[in-house]
Amino acid sequence: MSYPQTSAATQVRRSPEGTGSPRGVRQARSTRRDAYFDNAKYVAIVLVAIGHSWEPLRDGSRTVTALYNFVYAFHMPAFIVISGYFSRSFDASPARIRRLVTGVLVPYMVFETAYTLYTRWTDGVPARPITVLDPLYLTWFLIALFVWRLTTPLWRNARWPLPVALVLAMLATVSPSIGNDLDLQRVLQFLPYFVLGLCLRPEHFRLVRRWRVRVLALPVLAGALLVSYWAAPRMTGAWFFHRDSAQELGAPAWYGPLMTLATFGCSMILVACFLSWIPGRRLWITALGAGTLYGYLLHGFVAQGSKFWGWYDPAWVHGPLGEITVTVVAASIVTVLCTPPIRRIFRFVIEPRMDWAFRRQAQARVS
């Protein structure tokens, strides 16, 4: 979600303030980060939070269901493509393995445990077991990113990485026996988006930001919304969740490979449209884009608690005014959770240093 393009250690060495200067680190970070991608990550995390806030409103509302399916068709694919793009330099060196462990695996274990304990209370399931093998709620993305990034050297050396990833995704959709361990259905079905990100270069992002593409994106997005509204009562949007096989969705097995290709094509068109309208200059949202992992991991506690606290019980919440209010509140909450004060408070669990756990040579050059 939020991964600096260069490490803190590297930034300190390049800083004119000298090694160890906090001001130098801040200045280096501000000059090294790409505002375009930070803006994209912020907008995407807002859509993630809004999507979660719409879940209890879908019943009885064709409009909310259509918007929900529309957003789910591209917001996680966009995140995953960007994650793959910034994983291109991962070479499994000790320093990069250390960053992968501290920045992905440790937060996964912490939040998997925290969400299990929390939902024991909010869901009324006091016996829910704590297990790191069966990701709960939104923690699936962290374990998926861990697996994807570990396999990056393989994909970087493969002759046809994207076709192979698509074949694996298609095979997953006809394999209900995969089970829930490490949420392998999602790991495999979302894999092509990550691999595509590994294959992309800066010029590809410049291409989608041309004004002709932006103009074309508007009717495409409008058409996708109309199709989503038409399809809402006719078909399930669960195909875009990529968490079940075709058989588990009540479809023949041969639907799986076809829907893999169809959803991949649809999602990538929408991702391109989404990225085409992301501003490339520094805005007030740019700094928030560096904290999207915080917003992602923390907003789930509010989303889970909102149903337990009865925020969706009043009848007016399920009308147009309530739906707009819920949307604004969700966007506001996740925005606050991406701010520097919140990041300082929770950095010890989301970006722990853990120098004590690694040999000195692994600490010499942080990924």
Coordinates of C-alpha atoms in Angstrom, one line a residue:
M1 CA 0.0 0.0 0.0
S2 CA 2.6 2.5 1.0
Y3 CA 6.1 1.6 0.0
P4 CA 8.8 4.3 -0.4
Q5 CA 10.6 4.2 -3.7
T6 CA 13.9 4.4 -1.9
S7 CA 14.7 3.3 1.6
A8 CA 15.2 5.6 4.6
A9 CA 18.8 4.5 4.8
T10 CA 19.5 5.3 1.2
Q11 CA 17.8 8.6 1.5
V12 CA 20.0 9.5 4.5
R13 CA 23.1 8.8 2.7
R14 CA 22.0 11.0 -0.2
S15 CA 20.9 13.8 2.1
P16 CA 22.9 17.0 2.2
E17 CA 22.2 17.2 5.9
G18 CA 24.4 14.2 6.5
T19 CA 23.8 10.7 7.8
G20 CA 21.4 10.5 10.7
S21 CA 19.7 13.9 10.2
P22 CA 15.9 13.6 10.5
R23 CA 15.5 16.8 8.5
G24 CA 17.6 15.3 5.7
V25 CA 15.5 12.2 5.7
R26 CA 12.3 14.2 5.3
Q27 CA 13.8 16.3 2.6
A28 CA 15.1 13.3 0.7
R29 CA 11.7 11.6 1.0
S30 CA 9.9 14.6 -0.4
T31 CA 12.1 14.8 -3.4
R32 CA 12.4 11.0 -4.1
R33 CA 8.7 10.1 -3.9
D34 CA 6.6 10.3 -7.1
A35 CA 3.5 12.5 -6.4
Y36 CA 1.5 10.7 -9.1
F37 CA 1.7 7.3 -7.4
D38 CA 1.0 8.8 -4.0
N39 CA -2.0 10.5 -5.3
A40 CA -3.2 7.3 -7.0
K41 CA -2.7 5.3 -3.8
Y42 CA -4.7 7.9 -1.7
V43 CA -7.6 7.9 -4.1
A44 CA -7.6 4.1 -4.2
I45 CA -7.6 3.7 -0.4
V46 CA -10.5 6.1 -0.2
L47 CA -12.4 3.9 -2.7
V48 CA -11.5 0.8 -0.6
A49 CA -13.0 2.4 2.6
I50 CA -16.1 3.6 0.7
G51 CA -16.6 0.1 -0.7
H52 CA -16.5 -1.4 2.8
S53 CA -18.9 1.2 4.0
W54 CA -21.4 0.4 1.2
E55 CA -21.5 -3.4 2.0
P56 CA -24.5 -3.1 4.5
L57 CA -26.3 -0.8 2.1
R58 CA -26.5 -3.1 -0.9
D59 CA -29.6 -5.0 0.1
G60 CA -32.6 -3.2 -1.5
S61 CA -30.5 -0.6 -3.4
R62 CA -29.7 -1.3 -7.0
T63 CA -27.7 1.9 -7.2
V64 CA -25.5 1.1 -4.3
T65 CA -24.9 -2.4 -5.6
A66 CA -24.0 -1.1 -9.0
L67 CA -21.6 1.4 -7.6
Y68 CA -20.1 -1.2 -5.3
N69 CA -19.5 -3.7 -8.1
F70 CA -18.1 -0.9 -10.3
V71 CA -15.6 0.2 -7.6
Y72 CA -14.6 -3.4 -6.8
A73 CA -13.8 -4.0 -10.5
F74 CA -10.7 -1.8 -10.3
H75 CA -9.7 -0.4 -6.9
M76 CA -7.8 -3.5 -5.7
P77 CA -6.4 -4.3 -9.2
A78 CA -5.1 -0.7 -9.2
F79 CA -3.4 -1.1 -5.9
I80 CA -1.9 -4.5 -6.9
V81 CA -0.6 -3.2 -10.2
I82 CA 1.1 -0.3 -8.4
S83 CA 2.5 -2.7 -5.8
G84 CA 3.9 -4.9 -8.6
Y85 CA 5.4 -1.8 -10.3
F86 CA 7.3 -0.9 -7.2
S87 CA 8.4 -4.5 -6.6
R88 CA 10.5 -4.6 -9.8
S89 CA 13.8 -4.2 -7.9
F90 CA 13.1 -6.9 -5.4
D91 CA 16.0 -9.4 -5.6
A92 CA 15.6 -11.4 -2.4
S93 CA 18.8 -9.9 -1.0
P94 CA 19.1 -9.9 2.8
A95 CA 18.2 -6.3 3.1
R96 CA 15.1 -6.6 1.0
I97 CA 14.0 -9.7 2.8
R98 CA 14.4 -7.8 6.0
R99 CA 12.1 -5.0 4.7
L100 CA 9.6 -7.5 3.4
V101 CA 9.5 -9.2 6.8
T102 CA 9.2 -6.0 8.8
G103 CA 6.9 -4.1 6.4
V104 CA 4.6 -6.9 5.4
L105 CA 4.9 -10.2 7.3
V106 CA 5.0 -8.7 10.8
P107 CA 2.1 -6.3 10.2
Y108 CA 0.2 -9.3 8.8
M109 CA 0.7 -11.4 12.0
V110 CA -0.1 -8.4 14.2
F111 CA -3.3 -7.4 12.5
E112 CA -4.4 -11.0 11.8
T113 CA -4.3 -11.5 15.6
A114 CA -5.9 -8.1 16.3
Y115 CA -8.8 -8.6 13.9
T116 CA -9.5 -12.1 15.2
L117 CA -9.7 -10.8 18.8
Y118 CA -11.7 -7.7 17.7
T119 CA -14.3 -9.7 15.6
R120 CA -14.7 -12.2 18.4
W121 CA -16.5 -9.3 20.1
T122 CA -18.1 -7.5 17.2
D123 CA -19.3 -10.7 15.4
G124 CA -20.2 -12.4 18.7
V125 CA -17.9 -15.4 17.9
P126 CA -15.9 -15.8 21.1
A127 CA -14.4 -19.1 20.0
R128 CA -13.0 -17.8 16.7
P129 CA -9.4 -19.2 16.6
I130 CA -6.3 -17.2 16.0
T131 CA -4.5 -18.5 13.0
V132 CA -2.0 -17.0 10.6
L133 CA -2.8 -19.5 8.0
D134 CA -6.4 -18.3 7.3
P135 CA -6.3 -14.6 6.7
L136 CA -9.3 -12.7 8.2
Y137 CA -11.0 -9.8 6.6
L138 CA -8.7 -7.4 4.8
T139 CA -5.4 -9.0 6.0
W140 CA -5.4 -11.2 2.9
F141 CA -3.7 -8.4 1.0
L142 CA -0.6 -8.5 3.2
I143 CA 0.0 -12.3 3.0
A144 CA -0.7 -12.1 -0.8
L145 CA 1.8 -9.3 -1.2
F146 CA 4.4 -11.3 0.8
V147 CA 4.0 -14.3 -1.5
W148 CA 4.0 -12.2 -4.7
R149 CA 7.0 -10.3 -3.7
L150 CA 9.0 -13.4 -2.7
T151 CA 8.3 -14.8 -6.2
T152 CA 9.3 -11.6 -8.0
P153 CA 12.8 -12.8 -9.1
L154 CA 11.1 -15.8 -10.8
W155 CA 8.6 -13.5 -12.7
R156 CA 11.4 -11.1 -13.6
N157 CA 13.3 -14.0 -15.3
A158 CA 10.4 -15.7 -16.9
R159 CA 10.0 -15.5 -20.7
W160 CA 6.2 -15.0 -20.7
P161 CA 5.4 -13.9 -17.1
L162 CA 1.9 -12.5 -17.7
P163 CA 0.5 -15.4 -19.8
V164 CA 1.8 -17.9 -17.2
A165 CA 0.3 -15.8 -14.3
L166 CA -3.0 -15.8 -16.2
V167 CA -2.9 -19.6 -16.7
L168 CA -2.3 -20.0 -12.9
A169 CA -5.3 -17.7 -12.2
M170 CA -7.5 -19.7 -14.6
L171 CA -6.5 -23.0 -13.0
A172 CA -7.3 -21.6 -9.5
T173 CA -10.9 -20.8 -10.6
V174 CA -11.5 -24.5 -11.4
S175 CA -9.9 -25.7 -8.2
P176 CA -12.2 -25.4 -5.2
S177 CA -10.0 -27.9 -3.3
I178 CA -7.4 -25.1 -2.8
G179 CA -9.1 -24.2 0.4
N180 CA -8.5 -21.1 2.6
D181 CA -4.9 -21.6 3.6
L182 CA -3.1 -18.3 3.0
D183 CA -6.1 -17.3 1.0
L184 CA -4.5 -18.9 -2.0
Q185 CA -7.5 -18.4 -4.3
R186 CA -7.0 -14.6 -4.0
V187 CA -3.2 -15.0 -4.1
L188 CA -3.4 -16.8 -7.5
Q189 CA -6.4 -15.0 -9.0
F190 CA -5.0 -11.6 -8.3
L191 CA -1.5 -12.7 -9.3
P192 CA -1.7 -11.4 -13.0
Y193 CA -2.3 -7.8 -11.8
F194 CA 0.9 -8.0 -9.7
V195 CA 2.9 -9.6 -12.5
L196 CA 1.6 -6.9 -15.0
G197 CA 2.9 -4.3 -12.6
L198 CA 6.3 -5.9 -12.7
C199 CA 6.2 -5.7 -16.5
L200 CA 5.3 -2.0 -16.7
R201 CA 7.7 0.8 -17.2
P202 CA 7.4 4.6 -16.6
E203 CA 6.4 5.3 -20.2
H204 CA 3.3 3.1 -19.8
F205 CA 2.0 5.4 -17.1
R206 CA 2.8 8.4 -19.2
L207 CA 0.9 6.9 -22.0
V208 CA -2.4 6.6 -20.0
R209 CA -2.1 10.2 -18.8
R210 CA -2.2 11.6 -22.4
W211 CA -5.2 13.9 -22.9
R212 CA -6.6 11.7 -25.6
V213 CA -6.7 8.8 -23.2
R214 CA -8.3 11.0 -20.5
V215 CA -11.0 12.1 -22.9
L216 CA -11.7 8.5 -24.0
A217 CA -11.8 7.4 -20.3
L218 CA -14.9 9.4 -19.5
P219 CA -17.4 7.6 -21.8
V220 CA -15.7 4.3 -20.9
L221 CA -16.3 4.9 -17.2
A222 CA -19.8 6.1 -17.9
G223 CA -20.5 3.0 -19.9
A224 CA -19.1 0.8 -17.2
L225 CA -21.4 2.4 -14.7
L226 CA -24.4 1.7 -16.9
V227 CA -23.4 -1.9 -17.5
S228 CA -22.9 -2.3 -13.7
Y229 CA -26.4 -0.9 -13.1
W230 CA -27.9 -3.2 -15.7
A231 CA -26.0 -6.3 -14.3
A232 CA -26.7 -5.6 -10.6
P233 CA -29.9 -7.7 -10.4
R234 CA -28.8 -10.1 -13.1
M235 CA -25.4 -11.4 -12.0
T236 CA -23.1 -11.5 -9.0
G237 CA -20.2 -9.1 -8.6
A238 CA -18.3 -11.8 -6.6
W239 CA -16.2 -12.6 -9.7
F240 CA -14.3 -9.4 -9.0
F241 CA -13.5 -10.5 -5.4
H242 CA -11.4 -13.3 -6.8
R243 CA -11.8 -15.3 -3.6
D244 CA -13.9 -18.3 -4.9
S245 CA -13.7 -20.9 -7.6
A246 CA -16.3 -21.1 -10.3
Q247 CA -18.0 -24.1 -8.6
E248 CA -18.2 -22.2 -5.3
L249 CA -20.0 -19.4 -7.2
G250 CA -22.5 -21.8 -8.5
A251 CA -21.2 -21.8 -12.1
P252 CA -19.8 -24.6 -14.3
A253 CA -16.1 -25.1 -14.0
W254 CA -15.5 -23.9 -17.5
Y255 CA -16.8 -20.5 -16.5
G256 CA -13.8 -19.9 -14.4
P257 CA -11.1 -19.5 -17.1
L258 CA -13.4 -17.4 -19.2
M259 CA -14.3 -15.1 -16.3
T260 CA -10.6 -14.8 -15.4
L261 CA -9.9 -13.4 -18.8
A262 CA -13.1 -11.3 -18.9
T263 CA -12.6 -9.7 -15.4
F264 CA -8.9 -9.1 -16.1
G265 CA -9.6 -7.3 -19.3
C266 CA -12.5 -5.3 -17.8
S267 CA -10.5 -4.4 -14.7
M268 CA -7.4 -3.3 -16.6
I269 CA -9.5 -1.0 -18.8
L270 CA -11.0 0.6 -15.7
V271 CA -7.6 0.8 -14.0
A272 CA -6.2 2.6 -17.1
C273 CA -9.2 5.0 -17.0
F274 CA -8.7 5.5 -13.3
L275 CA -5.0 6.2 -13.6
S276 CA -5.5 8.5 -16.5
W277 CA -7.3 11.1 -14.3
I278 CA -4.9 10.9 -11.3
P279 CA -3.0 14.3 -11.1
G280 CA 0.7 14.2 -11.3
R281 CA 1.5 17.3 -9.3
R282 CA 1.8 17.6 -5.6
L283 CA -1.5 18.3 -3.8
W284 CA -2.7 18.1 -0.3
I285 CA -3.5 14.4 -0.8
T286 CA 0.0 13.6 -1.9
A287 CA 1.4 13.3 1.6
L288 CA -1.5 11.1 2.6
G289 CA -0.5 8.7 -0.2
A290 CA 2.5 7.7 1.8
G291 CA 0.3 6.4 4.6
T292 CA -2.2 4.3 2.7
L293 CA -1.1 1.1 4.5
Y294 CA -2.1 2.7 7.7
G295 CA -5.5 3.7 6.4
Y296 CA -6.0 0.2 4.9
L297 CA -5.2 -1.7 8.1
L298 CA -6.9 0.6 10.6
H299 CA -10.1 1.6 8.9
G300 CA -11.3 -2.0 9.1
F301 CA -11.8 -1.7 12.8
V302 CA -14.2 1.2 12.2
A303 CA -16.0 -0.7 9.4
Q304 CA -16.4 -3.8 11.6
G305 CA -17.4 -1.8 14.6
S306 CA -20.0 0.3 12.8
K307 CA -22.3 -2.7 12.3
F308 CA -21.9 -3.8 15.9
W309 CA -22.6 -0.3 17.2
G310 CA -25.8 -0.1 15.1
W311 CA -24.7 2.8 12.8
Y312 CA -26.7 1.2 10.0
D313 CA -29.9 0.6 12.0
P314 CA -31.7 3.9 11.4
A315 CA -34.0 3.7 8.3
W316 CA -32.8 7.1 6.9
V317 CA -29.2 5.6 6.6
H318 CA -30.6 3.4 3.8
G319 CA -32.0 6.3 1.8
P320 CA -30.1 8.6 -0.5
L321 CA -29.1 11.1 2.3
G322 CA -27.8 8.2 4.4
E323 CA -25.9 6.7 1.6
I324 CA -24.2 10.0 0.8
T325 CA -23.5 10.5 4.5
V326 CA -21.9 7.1 4.9
T327 CA -19.8 7.7 1.9
V328 CA -18.5 11.0 3.2
V329 CA -17.8 9.7 6.7
A330 CA -15.9 6.7 5.3
A331 CA -13.7 8.9 3.1
S332 CA -13.1 11.2 6.0
I333 CA -12.1 8.5 8.4
V334 CA -9.7 6.8 6.1
T335 CA -8.2 10.2 5.3
V336 CA -7.5 10.9 8.9
L337 CA -6.0 7.5 9.3
C338 CA -3.4 8.3 6.6
T339 CA -2.2 11.5 8.3
P340 CA 1.3 11.8 9.8
P341 CA 0.1 11.9 13.5
I342 CA -1.7 8.6 13.1
R343 CA 1.3 7.1 11.3
R344 CA 3.6 8.2 14.2
I345 CA 1.3 6.5 16.7
F346 CA 1.1 3.2 14.9
R347 CA 4.5 3.0 13.2
F348 CA 5.8 0.6 15.8
V349 CA 3.4 -2.1 14.6
I350 CA 3.0 -1.2 10.9
E351 CA 6.6 -0.3 10.1
P352 CA 8.6 -1.8 13.0
R353 CA 12.4 -1.4 12.8
M354 CA 13.3 -4.7 14.6
D355 CA 17.0 -4.2 14.4
W356 CA 17.4 -6.8 17.2
A357 CA 16.0 -9.6 15.0
F358 CA 18.6 -9.4 12.1
R359 CA 22.3 -9.8 11.6
R360 CA 24.3 -6.7 11.2
Q361 CA 25.1 -7.4 7.5
A362 CA 21.3 -7.4 6.8
Q363 CA 21.0 -4.0 8.4
A364 CA 23.9 -2.4 6.4
R365 CA 21.7 -1.5 3.5
V366 CA 17.9 -1.5 4.0
S367 CA 15.8 -2.2 1.0

